[in-house]
PDB file of C-alpha atoms and ligand atoms in Angstrom:
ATOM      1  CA  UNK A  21     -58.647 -18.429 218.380  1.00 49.00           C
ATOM      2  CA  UNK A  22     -56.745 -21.753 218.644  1.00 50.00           C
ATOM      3  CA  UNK A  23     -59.139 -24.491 220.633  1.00 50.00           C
ATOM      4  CA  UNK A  24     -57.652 -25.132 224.207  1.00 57.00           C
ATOM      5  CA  UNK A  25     -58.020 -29.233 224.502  1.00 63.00           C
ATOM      6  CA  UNK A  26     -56.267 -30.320 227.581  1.00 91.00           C
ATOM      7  CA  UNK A  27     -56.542 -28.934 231.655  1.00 96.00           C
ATOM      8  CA  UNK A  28     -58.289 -26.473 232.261  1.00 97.00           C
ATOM      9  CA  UNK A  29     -58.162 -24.595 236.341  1.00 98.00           C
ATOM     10  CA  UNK A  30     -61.445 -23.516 237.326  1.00 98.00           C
ATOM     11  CA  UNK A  31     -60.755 -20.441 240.473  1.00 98.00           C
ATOM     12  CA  UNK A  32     -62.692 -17.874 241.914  1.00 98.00           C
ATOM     13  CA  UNK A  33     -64.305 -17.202 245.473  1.00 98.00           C
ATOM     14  CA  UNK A  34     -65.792 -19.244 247.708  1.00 97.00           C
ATOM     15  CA  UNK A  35     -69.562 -19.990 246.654  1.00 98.00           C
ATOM     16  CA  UNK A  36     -69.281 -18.172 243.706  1.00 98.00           C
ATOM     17  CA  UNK A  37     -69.788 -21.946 242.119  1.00 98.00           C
ATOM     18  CA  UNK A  38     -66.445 -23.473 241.069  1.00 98.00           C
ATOM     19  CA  UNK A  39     -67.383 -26.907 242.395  1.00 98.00           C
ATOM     20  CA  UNK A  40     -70.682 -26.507 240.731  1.00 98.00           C
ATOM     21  CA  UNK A  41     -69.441 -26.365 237.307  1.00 98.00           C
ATOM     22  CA  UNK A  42     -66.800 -28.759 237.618  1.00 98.00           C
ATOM     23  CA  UNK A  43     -68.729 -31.324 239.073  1.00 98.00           C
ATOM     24  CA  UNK A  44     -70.566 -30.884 235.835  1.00 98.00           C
ATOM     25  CA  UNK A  45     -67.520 -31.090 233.244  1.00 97.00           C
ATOM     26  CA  UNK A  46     -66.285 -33.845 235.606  1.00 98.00           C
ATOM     27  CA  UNK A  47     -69.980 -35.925 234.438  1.00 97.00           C
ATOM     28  CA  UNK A  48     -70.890 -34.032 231.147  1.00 96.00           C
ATOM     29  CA  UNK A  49     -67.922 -34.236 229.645  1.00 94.00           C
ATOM     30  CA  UNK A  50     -65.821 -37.197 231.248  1.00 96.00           C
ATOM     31  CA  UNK A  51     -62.986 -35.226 232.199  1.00 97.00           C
ATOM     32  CA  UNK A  52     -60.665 -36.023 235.184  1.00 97.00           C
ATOM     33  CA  UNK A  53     -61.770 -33.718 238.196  1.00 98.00           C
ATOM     34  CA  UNK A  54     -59.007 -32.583 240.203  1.00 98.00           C
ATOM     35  CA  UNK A  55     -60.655 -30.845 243.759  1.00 98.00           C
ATOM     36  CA  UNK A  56     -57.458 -28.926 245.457  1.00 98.00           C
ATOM     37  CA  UNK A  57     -59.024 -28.921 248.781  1.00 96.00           C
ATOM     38  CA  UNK A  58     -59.731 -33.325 248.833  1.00 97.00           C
ATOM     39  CA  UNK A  59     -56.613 -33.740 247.335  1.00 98.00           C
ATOM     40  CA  UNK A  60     -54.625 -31.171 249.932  1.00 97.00           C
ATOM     41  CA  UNK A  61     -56.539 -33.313 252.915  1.00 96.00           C
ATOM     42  CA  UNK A  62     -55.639 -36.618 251.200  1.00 97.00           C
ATOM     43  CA  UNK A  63     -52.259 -35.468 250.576  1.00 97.00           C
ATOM     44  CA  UNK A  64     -51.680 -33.984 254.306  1.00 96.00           C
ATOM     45  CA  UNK A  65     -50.309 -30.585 252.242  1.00 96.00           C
ATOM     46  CA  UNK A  66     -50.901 -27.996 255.253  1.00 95.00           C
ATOM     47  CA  UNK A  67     -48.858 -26.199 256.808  1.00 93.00           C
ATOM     48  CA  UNK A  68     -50.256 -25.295 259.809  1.00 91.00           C
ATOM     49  CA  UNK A  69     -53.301 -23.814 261.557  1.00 91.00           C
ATOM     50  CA  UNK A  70     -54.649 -19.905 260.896  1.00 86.00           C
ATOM     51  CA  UNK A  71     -54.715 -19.528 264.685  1.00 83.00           C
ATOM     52  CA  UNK A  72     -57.185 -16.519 263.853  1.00 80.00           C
ATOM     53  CA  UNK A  73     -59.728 -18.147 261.756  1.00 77.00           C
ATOM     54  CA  UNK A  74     -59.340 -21.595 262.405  1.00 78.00           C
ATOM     55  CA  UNK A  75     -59.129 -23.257 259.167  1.00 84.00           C
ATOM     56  CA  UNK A  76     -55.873 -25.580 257.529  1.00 90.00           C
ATOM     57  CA  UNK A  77     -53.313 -23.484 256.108  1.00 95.00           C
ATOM     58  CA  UNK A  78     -52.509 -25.352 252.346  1.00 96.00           C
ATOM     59  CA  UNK A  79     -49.106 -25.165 251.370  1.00 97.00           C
ATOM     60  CA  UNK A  80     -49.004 -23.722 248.229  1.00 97.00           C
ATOM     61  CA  UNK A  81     -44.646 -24.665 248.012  1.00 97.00           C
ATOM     62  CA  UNK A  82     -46.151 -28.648 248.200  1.00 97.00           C
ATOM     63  CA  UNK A  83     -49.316 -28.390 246.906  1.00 98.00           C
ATOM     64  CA  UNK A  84     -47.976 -26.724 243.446  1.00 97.00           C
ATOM     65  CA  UNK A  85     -45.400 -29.679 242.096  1.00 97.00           C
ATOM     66  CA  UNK A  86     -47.907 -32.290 243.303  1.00 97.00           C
ATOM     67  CA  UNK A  87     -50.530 -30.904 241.045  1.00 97.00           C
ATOM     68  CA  UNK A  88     -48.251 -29.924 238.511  1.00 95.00           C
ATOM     69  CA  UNK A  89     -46.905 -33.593 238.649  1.00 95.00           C
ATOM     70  CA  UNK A  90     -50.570 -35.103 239.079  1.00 96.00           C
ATOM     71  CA  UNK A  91     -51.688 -33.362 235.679  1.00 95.00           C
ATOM     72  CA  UNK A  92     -48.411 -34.865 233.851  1.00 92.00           C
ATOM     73  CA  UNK A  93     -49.304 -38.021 235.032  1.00 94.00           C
ATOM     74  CA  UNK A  94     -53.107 -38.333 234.261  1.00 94.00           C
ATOM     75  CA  UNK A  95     -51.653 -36.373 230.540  1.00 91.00           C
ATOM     76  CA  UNK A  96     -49.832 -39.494 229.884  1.00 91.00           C
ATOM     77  CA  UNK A  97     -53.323 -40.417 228.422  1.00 91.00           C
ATOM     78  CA  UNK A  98     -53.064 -38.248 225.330  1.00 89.00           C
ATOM     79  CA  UNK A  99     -56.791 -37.921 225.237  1.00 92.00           C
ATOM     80  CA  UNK A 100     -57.383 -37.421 228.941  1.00 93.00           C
ATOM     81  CA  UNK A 101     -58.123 -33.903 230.102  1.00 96.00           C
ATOM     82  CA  UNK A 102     -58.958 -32.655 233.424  1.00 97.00           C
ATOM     83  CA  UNK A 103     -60.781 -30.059 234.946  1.00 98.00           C
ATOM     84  CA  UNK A 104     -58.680 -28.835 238.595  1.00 98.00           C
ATOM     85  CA  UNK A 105     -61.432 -27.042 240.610  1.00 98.00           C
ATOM     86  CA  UNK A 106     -60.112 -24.743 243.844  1.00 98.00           C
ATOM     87  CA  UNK A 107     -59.952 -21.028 244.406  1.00 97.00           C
ATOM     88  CA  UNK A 108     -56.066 -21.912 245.039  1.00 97.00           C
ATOM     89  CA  UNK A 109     -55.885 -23.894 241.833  1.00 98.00           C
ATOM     90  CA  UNK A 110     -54.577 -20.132 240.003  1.00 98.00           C
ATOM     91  CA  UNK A 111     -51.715 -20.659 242.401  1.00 98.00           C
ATOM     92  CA  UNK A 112     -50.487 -23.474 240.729  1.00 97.00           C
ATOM     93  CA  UNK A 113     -48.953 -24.151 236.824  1.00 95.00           C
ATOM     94  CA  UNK A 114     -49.859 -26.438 233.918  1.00 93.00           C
ATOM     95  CA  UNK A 115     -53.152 -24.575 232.923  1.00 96.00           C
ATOM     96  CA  UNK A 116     -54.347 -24.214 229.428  1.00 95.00           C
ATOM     97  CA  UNK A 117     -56.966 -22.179 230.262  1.00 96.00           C
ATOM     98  CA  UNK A 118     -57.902 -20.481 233.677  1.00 98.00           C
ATOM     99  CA  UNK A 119     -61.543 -19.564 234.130  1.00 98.00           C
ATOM    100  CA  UNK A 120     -62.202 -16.972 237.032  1.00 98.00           C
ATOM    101  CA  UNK A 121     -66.189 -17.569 238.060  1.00 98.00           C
ATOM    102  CA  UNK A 122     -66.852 -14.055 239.036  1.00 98.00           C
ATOM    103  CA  UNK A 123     -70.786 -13.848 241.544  1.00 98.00           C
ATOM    104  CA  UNK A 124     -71.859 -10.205 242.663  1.00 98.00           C
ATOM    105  CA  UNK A 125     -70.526 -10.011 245.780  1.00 98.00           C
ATOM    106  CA  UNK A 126     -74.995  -9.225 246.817  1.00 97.00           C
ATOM    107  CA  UNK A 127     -75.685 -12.466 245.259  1.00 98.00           C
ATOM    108  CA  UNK A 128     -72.381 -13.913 246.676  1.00 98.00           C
ATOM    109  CA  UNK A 129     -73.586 -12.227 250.505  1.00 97.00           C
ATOM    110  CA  UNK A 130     -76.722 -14.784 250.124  1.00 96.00           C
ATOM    111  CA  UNK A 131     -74.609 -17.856 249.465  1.00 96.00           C
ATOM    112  CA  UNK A 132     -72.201 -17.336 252.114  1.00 97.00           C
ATOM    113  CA  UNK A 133     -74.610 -16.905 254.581  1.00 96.00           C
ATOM    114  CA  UNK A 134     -75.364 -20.275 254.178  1.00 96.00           C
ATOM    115  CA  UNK A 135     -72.403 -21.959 254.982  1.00 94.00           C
ATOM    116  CA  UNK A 136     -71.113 -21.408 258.732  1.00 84.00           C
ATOM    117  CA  UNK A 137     -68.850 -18.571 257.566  1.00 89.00           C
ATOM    118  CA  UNK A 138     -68.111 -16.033 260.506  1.00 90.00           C
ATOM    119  CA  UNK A 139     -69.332 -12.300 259.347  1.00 94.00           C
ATOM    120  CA  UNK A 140     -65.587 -10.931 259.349  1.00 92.00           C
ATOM    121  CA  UNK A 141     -65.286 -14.221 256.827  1.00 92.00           C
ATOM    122  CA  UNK A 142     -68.170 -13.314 254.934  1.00 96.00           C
ATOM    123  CA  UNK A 143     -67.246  -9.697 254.638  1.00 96.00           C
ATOM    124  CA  UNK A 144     -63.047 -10.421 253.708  1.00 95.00           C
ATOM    125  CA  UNK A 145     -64.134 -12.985 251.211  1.00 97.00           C
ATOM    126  CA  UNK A 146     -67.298 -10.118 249.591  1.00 97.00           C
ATOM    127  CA  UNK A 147     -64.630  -7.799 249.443  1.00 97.00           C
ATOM    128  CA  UNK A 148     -62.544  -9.946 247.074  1.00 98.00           C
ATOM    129  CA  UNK A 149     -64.555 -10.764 244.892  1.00 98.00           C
ATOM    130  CA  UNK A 150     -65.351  -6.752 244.510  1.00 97.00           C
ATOM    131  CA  UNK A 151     -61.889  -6.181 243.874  1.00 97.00           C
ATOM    132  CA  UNK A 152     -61.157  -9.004 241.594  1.00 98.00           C
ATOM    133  CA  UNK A 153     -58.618 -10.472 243.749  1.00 98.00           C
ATOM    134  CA  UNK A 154     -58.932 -14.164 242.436  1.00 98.00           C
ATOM    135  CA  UNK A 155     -59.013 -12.503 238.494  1.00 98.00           C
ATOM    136  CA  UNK A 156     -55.780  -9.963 239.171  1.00 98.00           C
ATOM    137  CA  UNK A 157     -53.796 -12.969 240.716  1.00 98.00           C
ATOM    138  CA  UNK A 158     -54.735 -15.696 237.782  1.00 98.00           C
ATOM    139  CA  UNK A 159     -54.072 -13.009 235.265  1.00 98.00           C
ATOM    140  CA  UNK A 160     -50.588 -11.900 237.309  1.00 98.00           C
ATOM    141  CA  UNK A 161     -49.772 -15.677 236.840  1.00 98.00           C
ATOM    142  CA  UNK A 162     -51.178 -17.003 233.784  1.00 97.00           C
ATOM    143  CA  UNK A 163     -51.740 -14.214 231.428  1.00 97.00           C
ATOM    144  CA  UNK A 164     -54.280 -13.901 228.918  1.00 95.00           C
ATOM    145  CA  UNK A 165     -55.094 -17.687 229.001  1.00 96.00           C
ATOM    146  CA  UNK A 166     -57.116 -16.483 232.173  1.00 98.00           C
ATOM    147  CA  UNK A 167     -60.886 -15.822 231.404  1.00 98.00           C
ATOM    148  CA  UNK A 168     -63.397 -14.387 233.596  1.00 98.00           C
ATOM    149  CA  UNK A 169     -67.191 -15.267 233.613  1.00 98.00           C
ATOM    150  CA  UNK A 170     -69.917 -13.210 235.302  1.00 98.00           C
ATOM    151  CA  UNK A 171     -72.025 -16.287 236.483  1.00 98.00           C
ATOM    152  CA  UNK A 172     -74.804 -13.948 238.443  1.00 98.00           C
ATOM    153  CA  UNK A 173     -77.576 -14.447 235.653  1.00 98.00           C
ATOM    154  CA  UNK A 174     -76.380 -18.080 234.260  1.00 98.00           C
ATOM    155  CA  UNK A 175     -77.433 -21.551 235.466  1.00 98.00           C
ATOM    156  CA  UNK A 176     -74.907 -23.932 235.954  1.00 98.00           C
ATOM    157  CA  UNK A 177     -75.526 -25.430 232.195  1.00 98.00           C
ATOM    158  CA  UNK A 178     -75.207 -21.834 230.668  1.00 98.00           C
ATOM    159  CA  UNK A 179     -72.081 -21.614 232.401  1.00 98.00           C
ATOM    160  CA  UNK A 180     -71.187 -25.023 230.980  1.00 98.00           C
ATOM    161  CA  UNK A 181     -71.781 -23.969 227.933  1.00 98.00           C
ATOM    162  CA  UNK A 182     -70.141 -20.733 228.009  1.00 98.00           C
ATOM    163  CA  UNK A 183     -66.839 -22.810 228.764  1.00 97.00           C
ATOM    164  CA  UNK A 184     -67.408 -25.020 225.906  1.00 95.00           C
ATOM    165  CA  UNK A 185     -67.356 -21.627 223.921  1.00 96.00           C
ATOM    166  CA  UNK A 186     -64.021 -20.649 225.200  1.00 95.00           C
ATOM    167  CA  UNK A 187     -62.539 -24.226 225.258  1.00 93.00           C
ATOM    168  CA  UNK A 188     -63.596 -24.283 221.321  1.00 92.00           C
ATOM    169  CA  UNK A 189     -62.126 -20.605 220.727  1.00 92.00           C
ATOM    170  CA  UNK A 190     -65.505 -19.157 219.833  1.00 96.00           C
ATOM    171  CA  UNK A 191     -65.571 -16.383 223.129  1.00 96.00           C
ATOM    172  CA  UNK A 192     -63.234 -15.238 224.947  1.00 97.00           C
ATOM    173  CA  UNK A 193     -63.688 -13.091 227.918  1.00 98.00           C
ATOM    174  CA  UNK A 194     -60.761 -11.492 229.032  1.00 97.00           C
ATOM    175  CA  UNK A 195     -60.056  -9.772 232.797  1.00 97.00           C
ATOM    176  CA  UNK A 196     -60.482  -6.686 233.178  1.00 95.00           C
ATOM    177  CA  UNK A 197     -64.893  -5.933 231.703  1.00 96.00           C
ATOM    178  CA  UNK A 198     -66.478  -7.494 234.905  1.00 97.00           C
ATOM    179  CA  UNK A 199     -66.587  -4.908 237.540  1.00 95.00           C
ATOM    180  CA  UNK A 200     -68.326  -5.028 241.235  1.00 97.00           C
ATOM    181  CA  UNK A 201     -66.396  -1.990 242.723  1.00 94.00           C
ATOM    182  CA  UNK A 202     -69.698  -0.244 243.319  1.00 94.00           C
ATOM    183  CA  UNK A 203     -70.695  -2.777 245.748  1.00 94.00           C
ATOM    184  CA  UNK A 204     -67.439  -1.365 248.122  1.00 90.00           C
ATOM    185  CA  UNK A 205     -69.120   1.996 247.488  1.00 84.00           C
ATOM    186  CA  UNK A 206     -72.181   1.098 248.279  1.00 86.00           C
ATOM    187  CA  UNK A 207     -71.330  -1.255 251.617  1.00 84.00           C
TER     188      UNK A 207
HETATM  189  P1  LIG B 324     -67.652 -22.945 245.304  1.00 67.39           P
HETATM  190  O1  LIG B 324     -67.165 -24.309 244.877  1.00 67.39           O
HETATM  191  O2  LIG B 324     -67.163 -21.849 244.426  1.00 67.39           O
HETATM  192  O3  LIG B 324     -67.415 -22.646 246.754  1.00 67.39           O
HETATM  193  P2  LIG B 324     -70.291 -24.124 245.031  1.00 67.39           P
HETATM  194  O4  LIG B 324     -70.223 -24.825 243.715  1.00 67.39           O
HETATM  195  O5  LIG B 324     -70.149 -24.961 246.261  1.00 67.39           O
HETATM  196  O6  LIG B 324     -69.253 -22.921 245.105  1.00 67.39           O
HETATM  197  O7  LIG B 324     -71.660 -23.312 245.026  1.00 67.39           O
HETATM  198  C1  LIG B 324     -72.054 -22.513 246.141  1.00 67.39           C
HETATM  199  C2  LIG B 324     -73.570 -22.510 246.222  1.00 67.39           C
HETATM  200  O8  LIG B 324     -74.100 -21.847 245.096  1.00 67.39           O
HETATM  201  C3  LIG B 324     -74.191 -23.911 246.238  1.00 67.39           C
HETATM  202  O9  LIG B 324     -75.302 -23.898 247.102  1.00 67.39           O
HETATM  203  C4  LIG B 324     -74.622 -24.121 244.800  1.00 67.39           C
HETATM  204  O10 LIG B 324     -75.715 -24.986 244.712  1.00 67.39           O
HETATM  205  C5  LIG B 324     -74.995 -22.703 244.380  1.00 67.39           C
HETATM  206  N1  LIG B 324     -74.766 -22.487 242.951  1.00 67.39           N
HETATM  207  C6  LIG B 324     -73.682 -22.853 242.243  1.00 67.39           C
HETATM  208  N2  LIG B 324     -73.773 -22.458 240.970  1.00 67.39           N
HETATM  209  C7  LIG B 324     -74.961 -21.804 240.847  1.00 67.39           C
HETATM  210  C8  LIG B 324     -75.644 -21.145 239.764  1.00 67.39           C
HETATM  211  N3  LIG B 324     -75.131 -21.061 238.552  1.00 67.39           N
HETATM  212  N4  LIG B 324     -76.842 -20.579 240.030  1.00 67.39           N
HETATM  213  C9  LIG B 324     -77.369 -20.630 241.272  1.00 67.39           C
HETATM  214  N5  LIG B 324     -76.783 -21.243 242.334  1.00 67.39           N
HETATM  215  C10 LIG B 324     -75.593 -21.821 242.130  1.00 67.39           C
END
């Protein structure tokens, strides 16, 4: 497997620990971090209000080139590479590699109880991530540079280092072996 050296989209639900792990490569590894939802707030990229659920609608049309022309930019440093952390980042293009974070949606239920999530928010966003939304979109996009990582048993390090793995071409984990559907079954 050829090494992937250059930007790298890390997607997946909320909490299933995207900023987490980028947050790490940002200060393990010296990378440029890239957060989609900062830079859609600094940017003013919404397009309106979900009247429904209350939350900024990001528009993917605007958001998109202005990543895609961010990335070129910070790439004019041959050596630079960045890390572009958002469960919207698989929207957007100039990926080497894609790296789903896939959580079992149990675990996930714990997490997002946390955060002020609304239970109809909780349950659309469990329901995802049993279906493999964010991993069938990335791989409908990107292909097989898309990876996906079960992170339920792995600290944030082991997911580090499971990344380093796939950034050096010694795993690969493609979509498609990671499967929650039971949870739907059982809910
Ligand atoms: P996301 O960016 O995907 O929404 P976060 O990185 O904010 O997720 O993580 C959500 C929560 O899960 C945080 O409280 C974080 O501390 C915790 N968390 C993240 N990664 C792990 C992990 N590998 N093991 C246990 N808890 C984690």
């Amino acid at each position: 497997m050829k090494p992937i050296n250059k930007t790298v989209f890390i997607t997946g639900t909320p909490g299933v620990g995207k900023s987490t792990l980028a947050n790490l490569i940002e200060k393990k590894l010296s990378w440029h971090l890239i957060k989609i939802n900062q830079f859609a707030k600094e940017r003013k990229l919404f397009s309106g209000t979900d009247k429904e659920k209350g939350y900024k609608i990001i528009d993917l049309g605007v958001l998109c080139p202005e990543i895609t022309k961010t990335i070129s930019e910070i790439s004019l440093d041959e050596s630079a590479k960045i890390v572009v952390d958002g469960h919207l980042s698989h929207f957007c293009h100039g990926a080497d590699l894609v790296i789903v974070l896939r959580l079992n949606p149990s675990i996930l239920k714990k997490r997002l109880k946390k955060r002020n999530y609304s239970d109809s928010k909780i349950l659309e966003n469990l329901e995802a991530e049993a279906l493999g939304v964010c991993s069938l979109e990335a791989q409908e996009i990107h292909g097989n540079i898309v990876h996906e990582i079960d992170v339920g048993k792995l600290s944030p390090a082991d997911i580090l280092n499971t990344v380093n793995e796939i950034i050096n071409g010694e795993k690969s984990f493609p979509v498609g072996e990671i499967d929650f559907l039971n949870w739907i079954v059982d809910n």
